[in-house]
Short mmCIF file of C-alpha atoms and ligand atoms in Angstrom, two decimals:
data_model
loop_
_atom_site.label_atom_id
_atom_site.label_comp_id
_atom_site.label_asym_id
_atom_site.label_seq_id
_atom_site.Cartn_x
_atom_site.Cartn_y
_atom_site.Cartn_z
CA UNK A 27 40.49 22.53 1.80
CA UNK A 28 39.05 19.90 3.97
CA UNK A 29 37.13 16.82 2.86
CA UNK A 30 34.57 15.51 5.25
CA UNK A 31 31.15 16.85 5.46
CA UNK A 32 31.83 19.82 2.99
CA UNK A 33 30.22 19.87 -0.26
CA UNK A 34 31.52 20.74 -3.59
CA UNK A 35 28.80 22.10 -5.92
CA UNK A 36 29.75 22.13 -9.73
CA UNK A 37 27.74 23.21 -12.62
CA UNK A 38 27.97 22.12 -16.24
CA UNK A 39 28.85 18.89 -14.80
CA UNK A 40 27.63 16.48 -17.46
CA UNK A 41 30.69 16.64 -19.84
CA UNK A 42 34.03 18.53 -20.47
CA UNK A 43 35.63 20.48 -17.81
CA UNK A 44 32.76 20.05 -15.37
CA UNK A 45 32.62 16.26 -15.70
CA UNK A 46 36.41 16.19 -15.06
CA UNK A 47 35.98 18.33 -12.06
CA UNK A 48 33.34 16.01 -10.66
CA UNK A 49 35.74 13.00 -10.94
CA UNK A 50 38.74 14.84 -9.61
CA UNK A 51 36.75 16.21 -6.56
CA UNK A 52 35.36 12.71 -6.01
CA UNK A 53 38.69 10.94 -6.23
CA UNK A 54 40.08 13.52 -3.70
CA UNK A 55 37.29 12.31 -1.11
CA UNK A 56 34.81 15.07 -1.45
CA UNK A 57 31.00 14.86 -1.46
CA UNK A 58 29.93 16.46 -4.87
CA UNK A 59 26.68 17.94 -6.09
CA UNK A 60 26.67 17.83 -9.85
CA UNK A 61 24.36 19.84 -11.85
CA UNK A 62 23.53 19.85 -15.69
CA UNK A 63 20.36 19.55 -17.67
CA UNK A 64 21.08 15.82 -18.00
CA UNK A 65 23.59 14.27 -15.47
CA UNK A 66 23.07 10.63 -17.05
CA UNK A 67 26.72 10.61 -18.19
CA UNK A 68 28.01 10.87 -14.71
CA UNK A 69 28.98 7.69 -13.03
CA UNK A 70 27.23 6.51 -9.74
CA UNK A 71 29.38 7.05 -6.70
CA UNK A 72 28.52 7.22 -2.99
CA UNK A 73 29.60 10.80 -2.52
CA UNK A 74 27.84 11.98 -5.59
CA UNK A 75 24.54 13.52 -5.92
CA UNK A 76 23.10 14.54 -9.24
CA UNK A 77 20.68 17.45 -10.19
CA UNK A 78 19.18 17.77 -13.54
CA UNK A 79 18.37 21.58 -13.66
CA UNK A 80 18.36 24.19 -16.44
CA UNK A 81 20.31 27.18 -15.03
CA UNK A 82 19.04 29.57 -17.64
CA UNK A 83 15.94 30.07 -15.63
CA UNK A 84 15.38 31.19 -12.15
CA UNK A 85 13.45 27.96 -11.41
CA UNK A 86 16.54 25.82 -12.04
CA UNK A 87 18.68 28.06 -9.52
CA UNK A 88 16.00 27.70 -6.87
CA UNK A 89 16.12 23.75 -7.32
CA UNK A 90 20.01 24.03 -6.69
CA UNK A 91 19.56 26.06 -3.49
CA UNK A 92 16.69 23.55 -2.40
CA UNK A 93 18.87 20.53 -3.09
CA UNK A 94 21.82 22.01 -0.98
CA UNK A 95 19.65 22.90 1.69
CA UNK A 96 18.25 19.45 1.81
CA UNK A 97 21.82 17.85 1.79
CA UNK A 98 22.53 19.88 4.82
CA UNK A 99 26.48 20.35 4.24
CA UNK A 100 28.39 23.51 4.27
CA UNK A 101 29.46 24.31 0.62
CA UNK A 102 33.34 24.25 0.69
CA UNK A 103 33.36 25.11 -3.16
CA UNK A 104 30.98 26.44 -5.60
CA UNK A 105 32.14 26.31 -9.15
CA UNK A 106 30.24 27.98 -11.74
CA UNK A 107 31.36 26.27 -14.83
CA UNK A 108 28.30 25.68 -17.00
CA UNK A 109 28.46 27.76 -20.19
CA UNK A 110 27.57 27.78 -23.84
CA UNK A 111 28.93 29.57 -26.71
CA UNK A 112 27.01 30.63 -29.74
CA UNK A 113 28.40 31.95 -33.03
CA UNK A 114 26.06 35.09 -33.67
CA UNK A 115 26.33 37.46 -36.49
CA UNK A 116 23.88 40.34 -35.99
CA UNK A 117 24.43 41.28 -39.72
CA UNK A 118 23.72 37.70 -41.04
CA UNK A 119 20.56 35.85 -42.13
CA UNK A 120 20.44 34.26 -38.52
CA UNK A 121 18.87 37.44 -37.12
CA UNK A 122 15.70 36.85 -38.96
CA UNK A 123 15.07 33.48 -37.09
CA UNK A 124 12.37 34.43 -34.51
CA UNK A 125 14.30 32.09 -32.05
CA UNK A 126 17.58 34.34 -32.05
CA UNK A 127 16.53 36.53 -29.42
CA UNK A 128 15.76 33.72 -27.01
CA UNK A 129 19.30 32.23 -27.91
CA UNK A 130 21.00 35.44 -26.86
CA UNK A 131 19.07 36.04 -23.79
CA UNK A 132 19.61 32.40 -22.59
CA UNK A 133 23.26 32.66 -23.38
CA UNK A 134 23.55 35.60 -21.24
CA UNK A 135 21.31 33.92 -18.61
CA UNK A 136 23.57 30.86 -18.30
CA UNK A 137 27.09 32.55 -18.71
CA UNK A 138 26.48 35.43 -16.66
CA UNK A 139 23.21 35.73 -14.61
CA UNK A 140 23.28 32.02 -13.30
CA UNK A 141 26.61 32.55 -11.57
CA UNK A 142 25.54 35.72 -10.09
CA UNK A 143 22.17 34.36 -8.85
CA UNK A 144 23.95 30.93 -7.62
CA UNK A 145 26.51 32.94 -5.62
CA UNK A 146 23.44 34.75 -4.07
CA UNK A 147 21.48 31.66 -3.52
CA UNK A 148 24.33 29.63 -2.00
CA UNK A 149 25.99 32.33 0.02
CA UNK A 150 24.00 31.43 3.09
CA UNK A 151 25.47 27.82 3.04
CA UNK A 152 29.08 28.57 2.18
CA UNK A 153 31.76 27.65 4.63
CA UNK A 154 33.02 30.40 6.62
CA UNK A 155 35.86 31.17 6.84
CA UNK A 156 37.47 29.17 3.77
CA UNK A 157 34.69 28.57 1.41
CA UNK A 158 35.68 29.15 -2.14
CA UNK A 159 33.41 30.45 -5.37
CA UNK A 160 35.24 29.68 -8.55
CA UNK A 161 33.84 31.49 -11.66
CA UNK A 162 34.94 29.99 -15.10
CA UNK A 163 35.51 32.91 -17.48
CA UNK A 164 37.59 32.79 -20.74
CA UNK A 165 40.36 34.75 -22.47
CA UNK A 166 37.74 36.54 -24.47
CA UNK A 167 36.62 38.23 -21.33
CA UNK A 168 39.77 40.56 -21.90
CA UNK A 169 39.45 41.04 -25.65
CA UNK A 170 36.36 40.03 -27.57
CA UNK A 171 35.98 37.10 -30.19
CA UNK A 172 33.82 39.03 -32.98
CA UNK A 173 32.26 35.81 -34.01
CA UNK A 174 30.85 35.20 -30.49
CA UNK A 175 29.94 38.74 -29.38
CA UNK A 176 27.32 37.63 -26.72
CA UNK A 177 29.51 35.00 -25.24
CA UNK A 178 32.63 37.49 -25.22
CA UNK A 179 30.30 40.13 -23.41
CA UNK A 180 29.09 37.62 -20.97
CA UNK A 181 32.42 36.33 -19.90
CA UNK A 182 33.63 39.90 -19.56
CA UNK A 183 30.85 40.67 -17.28
CA UNK A 184 31.59 37.50 -15.37
CA UNK A 185 35.15 38.45 -14.87
CA UNK A 186 33.96 41.96 -13.69
CA UNK A 187 31.47 40.38 -11.35
CA UNK A 188 34.26 38.04 -10.01
CA UNK A 189 36.48 40.95 -8.99
CA UNK A 190 33.78 42.90 -7.34
CA UNK A 191 32.43 39.80 -5.37
CA UNK A 192 36.13 39.08 -4.31
CA UNK A 193 36.24 42.47 -2.50
CA UNK A 194 32.96 42.13 -0.90
CA UNK A 195 33.27 38.54 0.46
CA UNK A 196 36.90 39.15 1.74
CA UNK A 197 35.81 40.05 5.16
CA UNK A 198 33.51 37.07 5.40
CA UNK A 199 36.38 34.54 4.63
CA UNK A 200 34.99 33.48 1.33
CA UNK A 201 37.55 33.42 -1.56
CA UNK A 202 36.62 34.12 -5.11
CA UNK A 203 38.77 32.52 -7.83
CA UNK A 204 38.70 33.25 -11.54
CA UNK A 205 39.51 30.25 -13.57
CA UNK A 206 40.63 31.21 -17.21
CA UNK A 207 41.03 28.17 -19.33
CA UNK A 208 43.24 28.22 -22.44
CA UNK A 209 41.68 26.09 -25.39
CA UNK A 210 40.34 22.83 -23.73
CA UNK A 211 39.38 19.90 -25.65
CA UNK A 212 35.68 19.60 -25.15
CA UNK A 213 32.27 19.70 -27.02
CA UNK A 214 32.76 23.65 -27.19
CA UNK A 215 35.71 23.64 -29.06
CA UNK A 216 35.01 20.43 -31.35
CA UNK A 217 36.50 20.84 -34.80
CA UNK A 218 38.55 23.97 -34.28
CA UNK A 219 41.57 25.23 -32.70
CA UNK A 220 44.97 23.62 -31.95
CA UNK A 221 47.12 22.84 -28.89
CA UNK A 222 44.07 22.02 -26.57
CA UNK A 223 44.71 21.00 -23.22
CA UNK A 224 42.54 17.97 -21.73
CA UNK A 225 39.52 18.83 -19.52
CA UNK A 226 41.52 16.67 -16.79
CA UNK A 227 44.36 19.06 -16.88
CA UNK A 228 41.93 22.13 -16.64
CA UNK A 229 40.16 20.29 -13.72
CA UNK A 230 43.64 19.85 -12.01
CA UNK A 231 44.68 23.17 -12.39
CA UNK A 232 41.34 24.45 -10.64
CA UNK A 233 41.75 21.99 -7.87
CA UNK A 234 45.30 23.24 -7.46
CA UNK A 235 44.28 26.88 -7.49
CA UNK A 236 41.40 26.36 -4.77
CA UNK A 237 43.84 24.25 -2.54
CA UNK A 238 46.57 26.97 -2.74
CA UNK A 239 44.14 29.92 -2.49
CA UNK A 240 44.98 31.29 -5.83
CA UNK A 241 43.11 34.39 -7.20
CA UNK A 242 43.33 33.25 -10.74
CA UNK A 243 43.78 29.79 -12.38
CA UNK A 244 45.32 30.19 -15.81
CA UNK A 245 47.05 27.01 -17.04
CA UNK A 246 49.23 26.89 -20.13
CA UNK A 247 48.73 29.45 -22.68
CA UNK A 248 46.16 31.36 -20.80
CA UNK A 249 48.67 32.85 -18.47
CA UNK A 250 50.95 34.18 -21.03
CA UNK A 251 47.96 35.68 -23.06
CA UNK A 252 46.77 37.51 -19.77
CA UNK A 253 50.51 38.85 -19.17
CA UNK A 254 50.69 39.80 -22.87
CA UNK A 255 47.18 41.49 -22.63
CA UNK A 256 48.50 43.56 -19.85
CA UNK A 257 51.53 44.85 -21.85
CA UNK A 258 50.13 44.78 -25.54
CA UNK A 259 46.32 44.65 -25.48
CA UNK A 260 45.89 45.67 -29.24
CA UNK A 261 48.14 42.74 -30.13
CA UNK A 262 45.88 40.26 -28.06
CA UNK A 263 42.68 41.77 -29.52
CA UNK A 264 44.08 41.20 -32.92
CA UNK A 265 44.92 37.67 -32.17
CA UNK A 266 41.68 36.80 -30.55
CA UNK A 267 39.67 38.38 -33.34
CA UNK A 268 41.21 35.73 -35.54
CA UNK A 269 40.19 32.79 -33.27
N1 NAP B 316 36.59 24.46 -23.80
C1 NAP B 316 37.28 25.63 -23.88
O1 NAP B 316 38.26 25.75 -24.56
C2 NAP B 316 36.87 26.68 -22.79
C3 NAP B 316 37.74 27.95 -23.07
C4 NAP B 316 37.36 28.76 -22.21
C5 NAP B 316 36.39 28.79 -21.27
N2 NAP B 316 35.52 27.57 -21.19
C6 NAP B 316 34.48 27.61 -20.35
O2 NAP B 316 34.57 26.50 -19.47
C7 NAP B 316 33.15 26.33 -19.09
C8 NAP B 316 32.96 24.71 -19.49
O3 NAP B 316 33.28 24.57 -20.92
P1 NAP B 316 33.25 23.18 -21.57
O4 NAP B 316 34.07 23.40 -22.72
O5 NAP B 316 33.56 22.12 -20.61
O6 NAP B 316 31.71 23.10 -22.08
P2 NAP B 316 30.96 21.60 -22.62
O7 NAP B 316 31.81 20.68 -22.83
O8 NAP B 316 30.09 22.22 -23.91
O9 NAP B 316 29.99 21.53 -21.39
C9 NAP B 316 29.18 22.64 -21.03
C10 NAP B 316 28.31 22.13 -19.72
O10 NAP B 316 27.39 22.99 -19.52
C11 NAP B 316 25.95 22.45 -19.28
N3 NAP B 316 24.91 23.42 -19.69
C12 NAP B 316 24.66 23.79 -20.78
N4 NAP B 316 23.52 24.54 -20.89
C13 NAP B 316 23.05 24.35 -19.69
C14 NAP B 316 21.87 25.09 -19.04
N5 NAP B 316 20.93 25.63 -19.68
N6 NAP B 316 21.77 24.57 -17.80
C15 NAP B 316 22.47 23.91 -17.05
N7 NAP B 316 23.78 23.29 -17.65
C16 NAP B 316 23.85 23.69 -18.86
C17 NAP B 316 26.04 21.19 -20.17
O11 NAP B 316 25.26 20.20 -19.75
P3 NAP B 316 23.87 19.77 -20.34
O12 NAP B 316 23.90 20.10 -21.78
O13 NAP B 316 23.70 18.45 -19.88
O14 NAP B 316 23.11 20.91 -19.73
C18 NAP B 316 27.58 20.79 -20.04
O15 NAP B 316 27.61 20.05 -18.78
C19 NAP B 316 32.38 26.94 -19.80
O16 NAP B 316 31.83 28.26 -19.04
C20 NAP B 316 33.10 27.61 -21.03
O17 NAP B 316 32.71 28.95 -21.39
C21 NAP B 316 35.78 26.80 -22.09
#
């Protein structure tokens, strides 16, 4: 990774893992474009540009590419980190809610469609060679969590897309990384789970993975679960089903 005149684009940048990533990349001396629907929580910094955009819609994606074009810097790293996890039970009373289909569509749009469209929109701006796209997936991309079926499906889709894109972009010198967090102590996991790592620890793992050109970033428990899933997928399926 080089620093000067190369942009880091981070989605989901207003809190949790994304905000920690913003702070780590700024500390490391990079210009950062931080995107969320409300970026007011980010602290002003000479190297920081913020953009309030809803990435569940195409207009939000277009605003990101317009801003990147206006900044005029090659994109060294795009981190598709924004995500939402909804508990959805297709047998429960929730499905009678007329807003349920929109909730489901928006969850897929943010978790799966937005990273694909952002890769498409920002590829013309990516540093070549040596640009990197990081897609933040989840362990439930490997075995689903039944209480969050749409989230699990969207992350499985993103993990698959990540592998295919890696092959497509190899000849252009753009690397594609999958980041698989373990449980991280953020708003998304508030009130549940034990043994969480901090968002800063997850951000450090992503920085290290990008700098060392890793294909997969899986700190802490994640790496062990990924290995176990290759050996004993049924066991992991049962464990994640209880999470
Ligand atoms: N926390 C974990 O244990 C864990 C585990 C595995 C994977 N992950 C993944 O890691 C990523 C970050 O998770 P996190 O725990 O840091 O989540 P978080 O604290 O809930 O933050 C989510 C971020 O996404 C942004 N966001 C939500 N809806 C958006 C929209 N429609 N358009 C644009 N931005 C939107 C939020 O900002 P605004 O609300 O301001 O838009 C926020 O910055 C997610 O992809 C998640 O699936 C997390």
